[in-house]
Amino acid sequence: MGTEQTTTFPQEVLDRWAGLGLDLPALFSAGHLGSRMGVQVLEAGPERVVGTMPVEGNTQPYGLLHGGASAVLTETLGSVGAMLHGGPSKLAVGVDLNCTHHRGVRAGLVTGVATPVHRGRSTATYEVVISDEAGKRVCTARLTCMLRDAPADAYRG
């Protein structure tokens, strides 16, 4: 599935989360499911989150990228953006997800780019555009997260 990438964070994110003793790339990662699917978060900030996922291993019976795999990539990127928007005092919980699949992909790597549609106090909505290696749009998705108050120990393993 390629080499492991390091997530790049803007300085304002590093400053906001500093002093909490957290491993930001681990916290703002794809988690266990995303790891099994080969999802890698490359860039993460409240204004833009970028990640990749291999098509291989994430296909449906006809050999095309599975729509659920696109949903996992969307949930990952949109949730990371919402969490970074909410900051250390909030947890992002997905409450609505929709995906429109435009074309099939059989091989290679897809890239998702999440950008905010709405960033409020209690909700955040991100549009995620997933493209193939030729830059052709594969899927357009939208995720809305509710921003809940984080318990005091929310970020302690």
PDB file of N, CA, C and O in Angstrom, residues 67-119:
ATOM      1  N   GLY A  67     -18.409   1.920  -3.316  1.00  0.00           N
ATOM      2  CA  GLY A  67     -18.997   3.173  -2.847  1.00  0.00           C
ATOM      3  C   GLY A  67     -18.808   3.361  -1.353  1.00  0.00           C
ATOM      4  O   GLY A  67     -18.636   4.483  -0.874  1.00  0.00           O
ATOM      5  N   GLY A  68     -18.823   2.270  -0.607  1.00  0.00           N
ATOM      6  CA  GLY A  68     -18.593   2.357   0.834  1.00  0.00           C
ATOM      7  C   GLY A  68     -17.181   2.804   1.153  1.00  0.00           C
ATOM      8  O   GLY A  68     -16.943   3.473   2.160  1.00  0.00           O
ATOM      9  N   ALA A  69     -16.233   2.445   0.295  1.00  0.00           N
ATOM     10  CA  ALA A  69     -14.852   2.900   0.493  1.00  0.00           C
ATOM     11  C   ALA A  69     -14.782   4.418   0.309  1.00  0.00           C
ATOM     12  O   ALA A  69     -14.101   5.110   1.075  1.00  0.00           O
ATOM     13  N   SER A  70     -15.494   4.935  -0.675  1.00  0.00           N
ATOM     14  CA  SER A  70     -15.554   6.390  -0.861  1.00  0.00           C
ATOM     15  C   SER A  70     -16.193   7.054   0.348  1.00  0.00           C
ATOM     16  O   SER A  70     -15.767   8.139   0.769  1.00  0.00           O
ATOM     17  N   ALA A  71     -17.189   6.396   0.935  1.00  0.00           N
ATOM     18  CA  ALA A  71     -17.835   6.930   2.131  1.00  0.00           C
ATOM     19  C   ALA A  71     -16.864   6.949   3.309  1.00  0.00           C
ATOM     20  O   ALA A  71     -16.850   7.912   4.094  1.00  0.00           O
ATOM     21  N   VAL A  72     -16.035   5.913   3.452  1.00  0.00           N
ATOM     22  CA  VAL A  72     -15.043   5.878   4.531  1.00  0.00           C
ATOM     23  C   VAL A  72     -14.040   7.015   4.356  1.00  0.00           C
ATOM     24  O   VAL A  72     -13.691   7.706   5.316  1.00  0.00           O
ATOM     25  N   LEU A  73     -13.572   7.224   3.129  1.00  0.00           N
ATOM     26  CA  LEU A  73     -12.634   8.323   2.881  1.00  0.00           C
ATOM     27  C   LEU A  73     -13.290   9.663   3.213  1.00  0.00           C
ATOM     28  O   LEU A  73     -12.691  10.521   3.863  1.00  0.00           O
ATOM     29  N   THR A  74     -14.549   9.820   2.821  1.00  0.00           N
ATOM     30  CA  THR A  74     -15.286  11.056   3.109  1.00  0.00           C
ATOM     31  C   THR A  74     -15.449  11.273   4.602  1.00  0.00           C
ATOM     32  O   THR A  74     -15.191  12.368   5.116  1.00  0.00           O
ATOM     33  N   GLU A  75     -15.901  10.246   5.322  1.00  0.00           N
ATOM     34  CA  GLU A  75     -16.078  10.346   6.784  1.00  0.00           C
ATOM     35  C   GLU A  75     -14.766  10.718   7.458  1.00  0.00           C
ATOM     36  O   GLU A  75     -14.740  11.536   8.381  1.00  0.00           O
ATOM     37  N   THR A  76     -13.684  10.104   7.006  1.00  0.00           N
ATOM     38  CA  THR A  76     -12.381  10.376   7.606  1.00  0.00           C
ATOM     39  C   THR A  76     -11.986  11.834   7.409  1.00  0.00           C
ATOM     40  O   THR A  76     -11.686  12.547   8.369  1.00  0.00           O
ATOM     41  N   LEU A  77     -11.985  12.290   6.176  1.00  0.00           N
ATOM     42  CA  LEU A  77     -11.509  13.640   5.879  1.00  0.00           C
ATOM     43  C   LEU A  77     -12.431  14.711   6.452  1.00  0.00           C
ATOM     44  O   LEU A  77     -11.967  15.700   7.040  1.00  0.00           O
ATOM     45  N   GLY A  78     -13.734  14.523   6.299  1.00  0.00           N
ATOM     46  CA  GLY A  78     -14.682  15.502   6.827  1.00  0.00           C
ATOM     47  C   GLY A  78     -14.658  15.573   8.348  1.00  0.00           C
ATOM     48  O   GLY A  78     -14.742  16.652   8.933  1.00  0.00           O
ATOM     49  N   SER A  79     -14.520  14.419   8.998  1.00  0.00           N
ATOM     50  CA  SER A  79     -14.462  14.397  10.463  1.00  0.00           C
ATOM     51  C   SER A  79     -13.195  15.060  10.986  1.00  0.00           C
ATOM     52  O   SER A  79     -13.226  15.778  11.993  1.00  0.00           O
ATOM     53  N   VAL A  80     -12.077  14.830  10.314  1.00  0.00           N
ATOM     54  CA  VAL A  80     -10.830  15.472  10.720  1.00  0.00           C
ATOM     55  C   VAL A  80     -10.975  16.993  10.602  1.00  0.00           C
ATOM     56  O   VAL A  80     -10.616  17.741  11.521  1.00  0.00           O
ATOM     57  N   GLY A  81     -11.530  17.469   9.510  1.00  0.00           N
ATOM     58  CA  GLY A  81     -11.748  18.906   9.347  1.00  0.00           C
ATOM     59  C   GLY A  81     -12.651  19.465  10.430  1.00  0.00           C
ATOM     60  O   GLY A  81     -12.366  20.513  11.015  1.00  0.00           O
ATOM     61  N   ALA A  82     -13.744  18.761  10.728  1.00  0.00           N
ATOM     62  CA  ALA A  82     -14.685  19.220  11.754  1.00  0.00           C
ATOM     63  C   ALA A  82     -14.030  19.241  13.132  1.00  0.00           C
ATOM     64  O   ALA A  82     -14.241  20.175  13.915  1.00  0.00           O
ATOM     65  N   MET A  83     -13.234  18.221  13.440  1.00  0.00           N
ATOM     66  CA  MET A  83     -12.533  18.183  14.728  1.00  0.00           C
ATOM     67  C   MET A  83     -11.557  19.345  14.848  1.00  0.00           C
ATOM     68  O   MET A  83     -11.471  19.986  15.896  1.00  0.00           O
ATOM     69  N   LEU A  84     -10.828  19.621  13.780  1.00  0.00           N
ATOM     70  CA  LEU A  84      -9.865  20.719  13.823  1.00  0.00           C
ATOM     71  C   LEU A  84     -10.566  22.062  13.916  1.00  0.00           C
ATOM     72  O   LEU A  84     -10.073  22.986  14.564  1.00  0.00           O
ATOM     73  N   HIS A  85     -11.728  22.173  13.287  1.00  0.00           N
ATOM     74  CA  HIS A  85     -12.527  23.394  13.426  1.00  0.00           C
ATOM     75  C   HIS A  85     -13.010  23.547  14.873  1.00  0.00           C
ATOM     76  O   HIS A  85     -12.906  24.617  15.464  1.00  0.00           O
ATOM     77  N   GLY A  86     -13.531  22.466  15.451  1.00  0.00           N
ATOM     78  CA  GLY A  86     -14.077  22.521  16.809  1.00  0.00           C
ATOM     79  C   GLY A  86     -13.028  22.748  17.876  1.00  0.00           C
ATOM     80  O   GLY A  86     -13.308  23.353  18.906  1.00  0.00           O
ATOM     81  N   GLY A  87     -11.825  22.242  17.639  1.00  0.00           N
ATOM     82  CA  GLY A  87     -10.746  22.412  18.604  1.00  0.00           C
ATOM     83  C   GLY A  87     -10.779  21.368  19.705  1.00  0.00           C
ATOM     84  O   GLY A  87     -11.646  20.494  19.730  1.00  0.00           O
ATOM     85  N   PRO A  88      -9.828  21.456  20.627  1.00  0.00           N
ATOM     86  CA  PRO A  88      -9.671  20.440  21.671  1.00  0.00           C
ATOM     87  C   PRO A  88     -10.866  20.283  22.607  1.00  0.00           C
ATOM     88  O   PRO A  88     -10.987  19.266  23.267  1.00  0.00           O
ATOM     89  N   SER A  89     -11.748  21.263  22.673  1.00  0.00           N
ATOM     90  CA  SER A  89     -12.893  21.162  23.580  1.00  0.00           C
ATOM     91  C   SER A  89     -14.102  20.481  22.950  1.00  0.00           C
ATOM     92  O   SER A  89     -15.137  20.318  23.596  1.00  0.00           O
ATOM     93  N   LYS A  90     -13.992  20.059  21.688  1.00  0.00           N
ATOM     94  CA  LYS A  90     -15.133  19.470  20.972  1.00  0.00           C
ATOM     95  C   LYS A  90     -14.783  18.110  20.376  1.00  0.00           C
ATOM     96  O   LYS A  90     -13.629  17.825  20.073  1.00  0.00           O
ATOM     97  N   LEU A  91     -15.813  17.299  20.196  1.00  0.00           N
ATOM     98  CA  LEU A  91     -15.726  16.043  19.444  1.00  0.00           C
ATOM     99  C   LEU A  91     -16.672  16.163  18.258  1.00  0.00           C
ATOM    100  O   LEU A  91     -17.780  16.682  18.399  1.00  0.00           O
ATOM    101  N   ALA A  92     -16.254  15.685  17.109  1.00  0.00           N
ATOM    102  CA  ALA A  92     -17.097  15.704  15.915  1.00  0.00           C
ATOM    103  C   ALA A  92     -17.746  14.333  15.752  1.00  0.00           C
ATOM    104  O   ALA A  92     -17.065  13.312  15.777  1.00  0.00           O
ATOM    105  N   VAL A  93     -19.059  14.335  15.578  1.00  0.00           N
ATOM    106  CA  VAL A  93     -19.821  13.103  15.393  1.00  0.00           C
ATOM    107  C   VAL A  93     -20.622  13.241  14.105  1.00  0.00           C
ATOM    108  O   VAL A  93     -21.448  14.151  13.979  1.00  0.00           O
ATOM    109  N   GLY A  94     -20.361  12.362  13.147  1.00  0.00           N
ATOM    110  CA  GLY A  94     -21.079  12.425  11.881  1.00  0.00           C
ATOM    111  C   GLY A  94     -22.562  12.175  12.065  1.00  0.00           C
ATOM    112  O   GLY A  94     -22.962  11.237  12.747  1.00  0.00           O
ATOM    113  N   VAL A  95     -23.390  13.047  11.444  1.00  0.00           N
ATOM    114  CA  VAL A  95     -24.842  12.880  11.532  1.00  0.00           C
ATOM    115  C   VAL A  95     -25.502  12.770  10.162  1.00  0.00           C
ATOM    116  O   VAL A  95     -26.649  12.338  10.063  1.00  0.00           O
ATOM    117  N   ASP A  96     -24.784  13.124   9.107  1.00  0.00           N
ATOM    118  CA  ASP A  96     -25.349  13.005   7.757  1.00  0.00           C
ATOM    119  C   ASP A  96     -24.221  12.828   6.762  1.00  0.00           C
ATOM    120  O   ASP A  96     -23.225  13.559   6.813  1.00  0.00           O
ATOM    121  N   LEU A  97     -24.380  11.856   5.874  1.00  0.00           N
ATOM    122  CA  LEU A  97     -23.386  11.572   4.838  1.00  0.00           C
ATOM    123  C   LEU A  97     -24.111  11.256   3.553  1.00  0.00           C
ATOM    124  O   LEU A  97     -25.065  10.464   3.553  1.00  0.00           O
ATOM    125  N   ASN A  98     -23.698  11.898   2.473  1.00  0.00           N
ATOM    126  CA  ASN A  98     -24.222  11.488   1.166  1.00  0.00           C
ATOM    127  C   ASN A  98     -23.104  11.515   0.148  1.00  0.00           C
ATOM    128  O   ASN A  98     -22.181  12.330   0.241  1.00  0.00           O
ATOM    129  N   CYS A  99     -23.170  10.579  -0.780  1.00  0.00           N
ATOM    130  CA  CYS A  99     -22.130  10.421  -1.797  1.00  0.00           C
ATOM    131  C   CYS A  99     -22.785  10.249  -3.159  1.00  0.00           C
ATOM    132  O   CYS A  99     -23.714   9.453  -3.297  1.00  0.00           O
ATOM    133  N   THR A 100     -22.301  10.984  -4.125  1.00  0.00           N
ATOM    134  CA  THR A 100     -22.712  10.801  -5.510  1.00  0.00           C
ATOM    135  C   THR A 100     -21.513  10.266  -6.269  1.00  0.00           C
ATOM    136  O   THR A 100     -20.454  10.901  -6.300  1.00  0.00           O
ATOM    137  N   HIS A 101     -21.683   9.087  -6.860  1.00  0.00           N
ATOM    138  CA  HIS A 101     -20.589   8.421  -7.574  1.00  0.00           C
ATOM    139  C   HIS A 101     -20.708   8.753  -9.061  1.00  0.00           C
ATOM    140  O   HIS A 101     -21.727   8.473  -9.677  1.00  0.00           O
ATOM    141  N   HIS A 102     -19.655   9.346  -9.620  1.00  0.00           N
ATOM    142  CA  HIS A 102     -19.690   9.829 -10.994  1.00  0.00           C
ATOM    143  C   HIS A 102     -19.103   8.855 -12.000  1.00  0.00           C
ATOM    144  O   HIS A 102     -19.568   8.773 -13.129  1.00  0.00           O
ATOM    145  N   ARG A 103     -18.059   8.141 -11.611  1.00  0.00           N
ATOM    146  CA  ARG A 103     -17.415   7.208 -12.533  1.00  0.00           C
ATOM    147  C   ARG A 103     -16.723   6.129 -11.732  1.00  0.00           C
ATOM    148  O   ARG A 103     -16.363   6.329 -10.581  1.00  0.00           O
ATOM    149  N   GLY A 104     -16.537   4.990 -12.369  1.00  0.00           N
ATOM    150  CA  GLY A 104     -15.868   3.874 -11.725  1.00  0.00           C
ATOM    151  C   GLY A 104     -14.353   3.984 -11.868  1.00  0.00           C
ATOM    152  O   GLY A 104     -13.839   4.584 -12.815  1.00  0.00           O
ATOM    153  N   VAL A 105     -13.662   3.404 -10.908  1.00  0.00           N
ATOM    154  CA  VAL A 105     -12.200   3.346 -10.936  1.00  0.00           C
ATOM    155  C   VAL A 105     -11.814   1.919 -10.614  1.00  0.00           C
ATOM    156  O   VAL A 105     -12.354   1.315  -9.689  1.00  0.00           O
ATOM    157  N   ARG A 106     -10.866   1.359 -11.388  1.00  0.00           N
ATOM    158  CA  ARG A 106     -10.456  -0.030 -11.188  1.00  0.00           C
ATOM    159  C   ARG A 106      -9.063  -0.190 -10.588  1.00  0.00           C
ATOM    160  O   ARG A 106      -8.739  -1.259 -10.094  1.00  0.00           O
ATOM    161  N   ALA A 107      -8.262   0.854 -10.630  1.00  0.00           N
ATOM    162  CA  ALA A 107      -6.877   0.721 -10.155  1.00  0.00           C
ATOM    163  C   ALA A 107      -6.347   2.081  -9.746  1.00  0.00           C
ATOM    164  O   ALA A 107      -6.941   3.127 -10.043  1.00  0.00           O
ATOM    165  N   GLY A 108      -5.196   2.052  -9.072  1.00  0.00           N
ATOM    166  CA  GLY A 108      -4.513   3.287  -8.722  1.00  0.00           C
ATOM    167  C   GLY A 108      -4.887   3.793  -7.344  1.00  0.00           C
ATOM    168  O   GLY A 108      -5.334   3.051  -6.468  1.00  0.00           O
ATOM    169  N   LEU A 109      -4.711   5.080  -7.198  1.00  0.00           N
ATOM    170  CA  LEU A 109      -4.921   5.768  -5.933  1.00  0.00           C
ATOM    171  C   LEU A 109      -5.950   6.857  -6.156  1.00  0.00           C
ATOM    172  O   LEU A 109      -5.910   7.556  -7.168  1.00  0.00           O
ATOM    173  N   VAL A 110      -6.900   6.996  -5.234  1.00  0.00           N
ATOM    174  CA  VAL A 110      -7.830   8.122  -5.308  1.00  0.00           C
ATOM    175  C   VAL A 110      -7.432   9.124  -4.227  1.00  0.00           C
ATOM    176  O   VAL A 110      -6.879   8.756  -3.191  1.00  0.00           O
ATOM    177  N   THR A 111      -7.717  10.388  -4.509  1.00  0.00           N
ATOM    178  CA  THR A 111      -7.398  11.466  -3.579  1.00  0.00           C
ATOM    179  C   THR A 111      -8.673  12.202  -3.239  1.00  0.00           C
ATOM    180  O   THR A 111      -9.459  12.559  -4.129  1.00  0.00           O
ATOM    181  N   GLY A 112      -8.896  12.417  -1.950  1.00  0.00           N
ATOM    182  CA  GLY A 112     -10.042  13.185  -1.487  1.00  0.00           C
ATOM    183  C   GLY A 112      -9.584  14.515  -0.925  1.00  0.00           C
ATOM    184  O   GLY A 112      -8.568  14.584  -0.224  1.00  0.00           O
ATOM    185  N   VAL A 113     -10.329  15.566  -1.240  1.00  0.00           N
ATOM    186  CA  VAL A 113     -10.054  16.902  -0.711  1.00  0.00           C
ATOM    187  C   VAL A 113     -11.338  17.401  -0.055  1.00  0.00           C
ATOM    188  O   VAL A 113     -12.370  17.545  -0.716  1.00  0.00           O
ATOM    189  N   ALA A 114     -11.255  17.631   1.256  1.00  0.00           N
ATOM    190  CA  ALA A 114     -12.405  18.115   2.019  1.00  0.00           C
ATOM    191  C   ALA A 114     -12.259  19.607   2.263  1.00  0.00           C
ATOM    192  O   ALA A 114     -11.210  20.066   2.727  1.00  0.00           O
ATOM    193  N   THR A 115     -13.309  20.361   1.952  1.00  0.00           N
ATOM    194  CA  THR A 115     -13.335  21.798   2.213  1.00  0.00           C
ATOM    195  C   THR A 115     -14.654  22.137   2.913  1.00  0.00           C
ATOM    196  O   THR A 115     -15.683  21.502   2.660  1.00  0.00           O
ATOM    197  N   PRO A 116     -14.633  23.126   3.799  1.00  0.00           N
ATOM    198  CA  PRO A 116     -15.848  23.432   4.561  1.00  0.00           C
ATOM    199  C   PRO A 116     -16.922  24.097   3.710  1.00  0.00           C
ATOM    200  O   PRO A 116     -16.634  24.944   2.866  1.00  0.00           O
ATOM    201  N   VAL A 117     -18.146  23.689   3.960  1.00  0.00           N
ATOM    202  CA  VAL A 117     -19.327  24.335   3.404  1.00  0.00           C
ATOM    203  C   VAL A 117     -19.931  25.231   4.481  1.00  0.00           C
ATOM    204  O   VAL A 117     -20.398  26.329   4.208  1.00  0.00           O
ATOM    205  N   HIS A 118     -19.886  24.733   5.723  1.00  0.00           N
ATOM    206  CA  HIS A 118     -20.399  25.474   6.880  1.00  0.00           C
ATOM    207  C   HIS A 118     -19.571  25.080   8.095  1.00  0.00           C
ATOM    208  O   HIS A 118     -19.320  23.899   8.326  1.00  0.00           O
ATOM    209  N   ARG A 119     -19.138  26.084   8.867  1.00  0.00           N
ATOM    210  CA  ARG A 119     -18.418  25.820  10.118  1.00  0.00           C
ATOM    211  C   ARG A 119     -19.045  26.671  11.216  1.00  0.00           C
ATOM    212  O   ARG A 119     -18.756  27.844  11.328  1.00  0.00           O
TER     213      ARG A 119
END
